[in-house]
Short mmCIF file of C-alpha atoms in Angstrom, two decimals:
data_model
loop_
_atom_site.label_atom_id
_atom_site.label_comp_id
_atom_site.label_asym_id
_atom_site.label_seq_id
_atom_site.Cartn_x
_atom_site.Cartn_y
_atom_site.Cartn_z
CA MET A 12 -18.76 84.23 195.82
CA GLY A 13 -21.29 86.80 195.41
CA SER A 14 -22.59 87.52 191.91
CA ARG A 15 -20.13 90.62 188.81
CA THR A 16 -21.09 92.41 186.43
CA GLY A 17 -19.94 91.35 183.00
CA LEU A 18 -18.84 94.16 180.09
CA THR A 19 -22.52 95.12 179.20
CA GLY A 20 -23.33 95.80 182.22
CA LYS A 21 -25.49 92.68 183.40
CA ARG A 22 -25.42 90.65 186.22
CA VAL A 23 -22.75 87.70 185.31
CA PRO A 24 -24.71 84.19 187.80
CA PRO A 25 -21.58 83.21 189.66
CA SER A 26 -19.70 80.23 187.95
CA ALA A 27 -20.50 76.43 189.82
CA PRO A 28 -17.48 75.74 192.41
CA GLU A 29 -14.64 73.53 189.70
CA PRO A 30 -15.20 70.08 190.78
CA ALA A 31 -11.73 68.54 193.23
CA PRO A 32 -9.76 66.10 191.04
CA ALA A 33 -10.76 63.00 191.84
CA SER A 34 -7.43 61.42 193.71
CA VAL A 35 -5.52 58.97 190.88
CA THR A 36 -5.14 55.74 193.08
CA ALA A 37 -3.46 52.85 190.93
CA PRO A 38 -5.56 50.05 190.88
CA ALA A 39 -5.24 46.81 193.01
CA PRO A 40 -2.72 44.21 191.87
CA ALA A 41 -4.76 40.76 190.72
CA SER A 42 -4.77 38.17 193.42
CA VAL A 43 -1.89 35.99 192.38
CA PRO A 44 -3.22 32.19 193.03
CA ALA A 45 -0.80 30.66 195.41
CA THR A 46 1.25 27.54 194.13
CA THR A 47 0.15 24.41 193.84
CA THR A 48 1.89 21.53 193.03
CA ALA A 49 1.33 19.77 189.92
CA PRO A 50 0.47 15.83 190.26
CA VAL A 51 3.45 13.79 189.67
CA PRO A 52 2.28 11.11 187.13
CA GLU A 53 2.82 7.30 188.74
CA LEU A 54 5.43 5.58 187.13
CA PRO A 55 4.40 1.76 186.13
CA ALA A 56 5.75 -0.78 188.10
CA PRO A 57 9.39 -1.75 186.82
CA ARG A 58 9.46 -5.56 184.53
CA ARG A 59 11.19 -8.18 186.61
CA ALA A 60 13.15 -9.31 184.00
CA VAL A 61 12.95 -12.48 182.10
CA PRO A 62 15.94 -15.21 183.70
CA GLY A 63 18.72 -16.01 181.81
CA TRP A 64 17.91 -19.22 182.10
CA VAL A 65 14.19 -18.86 180.14
CA TRP A 66 16.08 -17.37 177.31
CA ALA A 67 18.42 -20.58 177.08
CA LEU A 68 15.45 -22.94 177.09
CA PRO A 69 14.76 -22.82 173.34
CA PRO A 70 18.17 -24.04 172.26
CA VAL A 71 19.21 -26.16 175.40
CA ALA A 72 15.75 -28.08 174.05
CA VAL A 73 16.83 -27.78 170.33
CA LEU A 74 19.95 -28.97 171.24
CA ALA A 75 18.42 -31.66 172.62
CA VAL A 76 16.42 -33.26 170.58
CA ALA A 77 18.55 -33.22 167.43
CA PHE A 78 21.72 -33.99 168.77
CA LEU A 79 21.69 -34.53 172.35
CA TYR A 80 19.61 -38.09 171.69
CA PRO A 81 20.93 -39.51 169.53
CA LEU A 82 24.22 -39.08 171.28
CA ALA A 83 22.64 -40.64 174.47
CA LEU A 84 21.58 -43.95 171.89
CA VAL A 85 25.00 -44.50 170.86
CA VAL A 86 26.43 -44.34 173.75
CA GLN A 87 23.90 -46.36 175.03
CA GLU A 88 24.53 -48.90 172.74
CA SER A 89 28.28 -49.38 173.58
CA LEU A 90 26.95 -50.44 176.96
CA ALA A 91 26.60 -53.61 175.83
CA PRO A 92 28.05 -56.78 177.19
CA GLY A 93 31.78 -57.39 176.32
CA ALA A 94 31.75 -54.85 173.79
CA TYR A 95 34.50 -52.41 174.79
CA ALA A 96 36.54 -54.82 175.72
CA ASP A 97 36.12 -56.84 171.99
CA VAL A 98 36.24 -53.24 169.97
CA LEU A 99 39.37 -52.27 171.79
CA ALA A 100 40.76 -56.06 171.80
CA SER A 101 40.60 -56.33 168.12
CA ALA A 102 42.95 -55.75 165.56
CA SER A 103 40.84 -53.86 162.60
CA PHE A 104 39.83 -51.22 165.32
CA ARG A 105 43.93 -50.52 166.72
CA GLU A 106 44.98 -50.58 162.29
CA ALA A 107 41.92 -48.21 161.68
CA LEU A 108 43.22 -46.35 165.02
CA VAL A 109 47.09 -45.75 163.85
CA THR A 110 45.61 -44.96 159.90
CA THR A 111 43.47 -41.92 161.55
CA VAL A 112 46.10 -40.49 163.79
CA TRP A 113 48.83 -40.40 160.90
CA LEU A 114 46.76 -39.32 157.96
CA ALA A 115 45.35 -37.08 160.46
CA VAL A 116 48.62 -35.75 161.32
CA ALA A 117 50.19 -36.01 157.86
CA SER A 118 47.88 -34.17 156.47
CA THR A 119 47.79 -31.13 158.75
CA ALA A 120 51.16 -31.05 158.09
CA GLY A 121 51.02 -30.59 154.66
CA CYS A 122 48.67 -28.04 154.63
CA LEU A 123 50.96 -26.04 157.06
CA VAL A 124 53.62 -26.10 154.44
CA LEU A 125 52.25 -25.53 152.11
CA GLY A 126 49.38 -23.18 153.13
CA PHE A 127 52.43 -20.93 154.13
CA VAL A 128 53.64 -21.19 150.94
CA LEU A 129 51.00 -19.89 148.92
CA ALA A 130 50.17 -17.19 151.74
CA VAL A 131 53.10 -16.02 151.60
CA VAL A 132 53.45 -15.31 147.72
CA ILE A 133 49.67 -14.29 147.67
CA ALA A 134 50.26 -11.82 149.92
CA PHE A 135 53.55 -10.77 149.02
CA VAL A 136 54.69 -11.38 146.13
CA PRO A 137 52.65 -8.78 143.67
CA PHE A 138 51.56 -10.23 140.34
CA PRO A 139 48.66 -10.21 138.24
CA GLY A 140 45.32 -11.58 139.63
CA GLY A 141 46.35 -11.89 143.47
CA LYS A 142 43.78 -10.53 144.55
CA ALA A 143 41.22 -12.42 142.55
CA VAL A 144 43.42 -15.81 143.99
CA ALA A 145 42.74 -14.69 147.60
CA LYS A 146 39.17 -13.99 147.24
CA SER A 147 38.35 -17.35 145.33
CA ILE A 148 40.06 -19.23 148.52
CA ASP A 149 36.56 -18.32 150.23
CA VAL A 150 34.75 -20.45 148.08
CA PHE A 151 37.26 -23.24 147.58
CA LEU A 152 35.95 -23.70 151.55
CA SER A 153 31.92 -23.86 150.20
CA PHE A 154 32.55 -27.20 147.74
CA PRO A 155 32.43 -30.87 149.10
CA SER A 156 35.05 -32.70 149.75
CA PHE A 157 34.02 -35.37 147.88
CA LEU A 158 34.72 -32.97 144.56
CA ILE A 159 37.64 -31.96 145.07
CA THR A 160 38.82 -36.26 145.23
CA LEU A 161 36.59 -36.67 141.86
CA ALA A 162 38.31 -33.83 140.39
CA LEU A 163 41.47 -35.71 141.02
CA LEU A 164 40.29 -39.29 140.33
CA PHE A 165 39.25 -37.68 136.88
CA LEU A 166 42.97 -36.56 136.54
CA TYR A 167 44.96 -39.37 138.26
CA GLY A 168 42.49 -41.69 138.81
CA ARG A 169 43.50 -45.52 136.40
CA ALA A 170 40.53 -44.30 134.33
CA GLY A 171 42.03 -40.56 134.32
CA MET A 172 44.06 -37.96 131.85
CA ALA A 173 47.07 -39.07 132.85
CA ASN A 174 46.92 -42.69 132.49
CA GLY A 175 44.83 -41.42 129.12
CA LEU A 176 47.70 -39.80 127.87
CA TRP A 177 50.21 -42.41 129.01
CA THR A 178 48.45 -45.15 126.85
CA ASP A 179 47.45 -43.11 124.32
CA VAL A 180 51.74 -42.57 123.84
CA THR A 181 53.22 -45.25 124.66
CA GLY A 182 50.42 -47.70 123.48
CA GLU A 183 50.35 -50.02 126.24
CA PRO A 184 47.12 -50.98 127.99
CA THR A 185 47.56 -49.65 131.44
CA GLY A 186 48.94 -46.64 132.72
CA PRO A 187 51.38 -46.02 135.54
CA PHE A 188 48.86 -43.87 138.08
CA ALA A 189 47.24 -45.88 140.63
CA PHE A 190 48.42 -44.19 143.62
CA LEU A 191 45.09 -42.56 144.49
CA ALA A 192 43.84 -46.01 145.48
CA THR A 193 46.53 -46.08 148.65
CA PRO A 194 47.02 -43.96 151.53
CA TRP A 195 49.25 -41.67 149.93
CA GLY A 196 46.27 -40.47 147.25
CA VAL A 197 44.17 -40.19 150.47
CA LEU A 198 47.24 -38.04 151.29
CA LEU A 199 47.16 -36.16 149.00
CA ALA A 200 43.18 -35.45 148.25
CA GLU A 201 43.78 -34.34 151.99
CA ILE A 202 45.79 -31.86 151.98
CA THR A 203 44.15 -30.70 148.60
CA TYR A 204 41.26 -29.83 149.99
CA PHE A 205 42.05 -28.87 153.55
CA THR A 206 45.13 -26.02 152.60
CA PRO A 207 43.04 -22.98 152.04
CA PHE A 208 41.58 -23.81 155.75
CA VAL A 209 45.16 -22.94 156.74
CA MET A 210 45.40 -20.29 154.11
CA ARG A 211 42.23 -17.83 155.32
CA PRO A 212 43.54 -17.03 158.76
CA LEU A 213 46.89 -16.79 157.23
CA LEU A 214 46.01 -14.17 154.86
CA ALA A 215 44.07 -12.70 157.46
CA ALA A 216 47.00 -12.30 159.78
CA PHE A 217 49.33 -10.87 156.99
CA SER A 218 47.09 -8.39 155.39
CA GLN A 219 48.05 -6.88 159.48
CA LEU A 220 51.59 -6.97 159.56
CA GLU A 221 53.50 -3.65 158.55
CA THR A 222 55.37 -3.88 155.50
CA ALA A 223 57.62 -0.98 157.10
CA GLN A 224 59.24 -3.71 158.26
CA LEU A 225 59.29 -5.55 155.42
CA GLU A 226 61.11 -2.36 153.97
CA VAL A 227 63.39 -2.39 157.01
CA ALA A 228 64.62 -5.89 157.18
CA SER A 229 65.03 -5.67 152.95
CA SER A 230 67.03 -1.70 153.07
CA LEU A 231 68.76 -3.82 156.17
CA GLY A 232 70.58 -6.21 153.59
CA ALA A 233 68.81 -9.40 154.32
CA ARG A 234 67.61 -11.20 151.97
CA PRO A 235 64.27 -12.80 151.08
CA ALA A 236 64.76 -15.72 153.63
CA ARG A 237 65.38 -14.38 155.90
CA ILE A 238 62.76 -11.83 156.33
CA VAL A 239 60.39 -15.11 155.82
CA ARG A 240 62.06 -17.02 158.40
CA GLN A 241 62.48 -13.68 161.32
CA VAL A 242 59.64 -11.34 160.35
CA ILE A 243 56.93 -12.39 158.94
CA LEU A 244 56.96 -16.17 160.52
CA PRO A 245 56.78 -14.66 164.25
CA GLU A 246 53.72 -13.01 162.61
CA ALA A 247 52.35 -16.37 161.36
CA LEU A 248 52.38 -18.25 163.89
CA PRO A 249 49.40 -17.91 166.22
CA ALA A 250 47.56 -18.26 162.35
CA LEU A 251 49.25 -21.52 162.17
CA ALA A 252 48.84 -22.92 165.12
CA ALA A 253 44.87 -22.11 165.17
CA GLY A 254 44.03 -23.16 161.68
CA GLY A 255 46.41 -26.10 162.09
CA SER A 256 44.09 -27.17 164.62
CA LEU A 257 41.09 -26.45 162.99
CA VAL A 258 42.54 -29.16 160.20
CA LEU A 259 43.42 -31.71 162.86
CA VAL A 260 39.72 -31.72 164.65
CA LEU A 261 38.57 -32.09 160.43
CA CYS A 262 41.03 -34.74 159.12
CA LEU A 263 40.23 -36.68 162.32
CA ASN A 264 36.80 -36.92 161.07
CA GLU A 265 37.06 -37.54 157.06
CA PHE A 266 34.74 -39.76 155.47
CA GLY A 267 34.36 -38.64 151.87
CA ILE A 268 37.63 -38.71 151.01
CA VAL A 269 38.67 -42.02 152.02
CA LEU A 270 35.27 -43.49 150.61
CA PHE A 271 35.29 -41.95 146.75
CA THR A 272 39.35 -42.35 146.59
CA GLY A 273 38.10 -46.46 146.59
CA ALA A 274 41.92 -47.00 148.84
CA LYS A 275 40.22 -50.55 149.78
CA GLY A 276 43.64 -50.74 152.10
CA VAL A 277 42.79 -47.50 154.02
CA THR A 278 40.63 -47.93 156.91
CA THR A 279 40.12 -44.96 158.95
CA LEU A 280 37.99 -45.16 162.21
CA PRO A 281 34.56 -43.17 160.45
CA THR A 282 34.90 -45.66 157.52
CA LEU A 283 35.16 -48.50 160.18
CA VAL A 284 31.88 -47.18 161.35
CA TYR A 285 30.21 -47.49 158.06
CA GLY A 286 31.68 -51.37 157.94
CA LYS A 287 30.42 -52.21 161.03
CA ALA A 288 27.15 -50.45 160.93
CA ILE A 289 26.18 -50.96 157.32
CA LEU A 290 27.91 -53.88 156.06
CA GLU A 291 28.16 -56.14 159.61
CA SER A 292 24.91 -54.76 161.15
CA ASP A 293 27.11 -55.47 164.60
CA TYR A 294 25.94 -51.96 165.94
CA ALA A 295 27.29 -52.25 169.25
CA ALA A 296 30.56 -52.69 167.42
CA ALA A 297 29.94 -49.61 165.67
CA CYS A 298 28.68 -47.64 168.37
CA VAL A 299 32.02 -48.58 170.42
CA VAL A 300 34.33 -46.68 167.77
CA ALA A 301 32.11 -44.38 167.45
CA VAL A 302 32.12 -42.69 171.14
CA VAL A 303 36.17 -43.64 170.85
CA ASN A 304 36.30 -41.37 167.50
CA ILE A 305 34.00 -38.77 169.01
CA ALA A 306 35.96 -38.20 172.64
CA LEU A 307 39.25 -38.28 170.17
CA SER A 308 37.40 -35.14 168.27
CA VAL A 309 36.54 -32.86 171.38
CA GLY A 310 39.88 -33.65 172.83
CA LEU A 311 41.21 -32.27 169.67
CA TYR A 312 38.38 -28.85 169.84
CA GLY A 313 39.03 -28.22 173.19
CA LEU A 314 42.54 -28.25 172.06
CA TYR A 315 41.52 -25.63 169.17
CA ARG A 316 39.28 -23.76 170.89
CA GLY A 317 41.90 -23.21 173.67
CA VAL A 318 44.92 -22.30 170.09
CA SER A 319 41.82 -19.68 168.92
CA ARG A 320 41.56 -18.16 171.46
CA ARG A 321 44.89 -17.75 172.40
CA ALA A 322 45.45 -16.38 168.85
CA GLY A 323 42.68 -14.11 169.17
CA ALA A 324 41.02 -16.18 166.41
#
């Protein structure tokens, strides 16, 4: 372009041409790295499960040393030549077997009757201290059997409180109470000691009984005896069966009560074992009686477990 003249008359040099605007270009997108798969950590190899029989070995070993091995020695000693024939044919063994069975059965029957009556009174008859009495049953179960026998001796023994009161009043040299040294004294002691073993499952069963059933029966005019017979007793039968089976097993093997009552004319299988082994040193005969007692106990224990399983105990 040519020069041009300004307002002052001077020549103005031509202006430099304006540079063309640079084209605006978008920034190049950042390069996206290719997706890579993260390495998967290797899982540890699963541990091999320990077989169940491995865990059973320690308790089985303890059981074998503490129980099975002595039991095997007893059985082995009982297999002496002629031991079973001599013992099973003896009158003392037959008498001890009969005494053991009838004492166990009679004690169980007494515990069932007395335990049912006491449990019904504690569960359904309100009286002051009823809850404390129910809780004290658990403490009573922990007492040793000879403690109950000693308590009965202090009360009804030859030198007990009852005989002492009788001699003080009448002036006679001896009192009339001497039944503790008879089978009836053993029976009384066993019923006294084992009744709570029947009451405990009965109270547990009665705690689950709906009181609405009793209220409906009472509103319909049913008397207390009929309510007990038709409402309470059917609910108590499983607990009675379980508790009675347990008491039968315990009475069959009871030793301390028979020994502490001093009933010399009462010989049961456990006391016969004691007499044969300790007093007569006839270990073969003692082992034979022990094996028979064990067989009876195991059979009754199987009955108890079956009844308890049916009762849900």
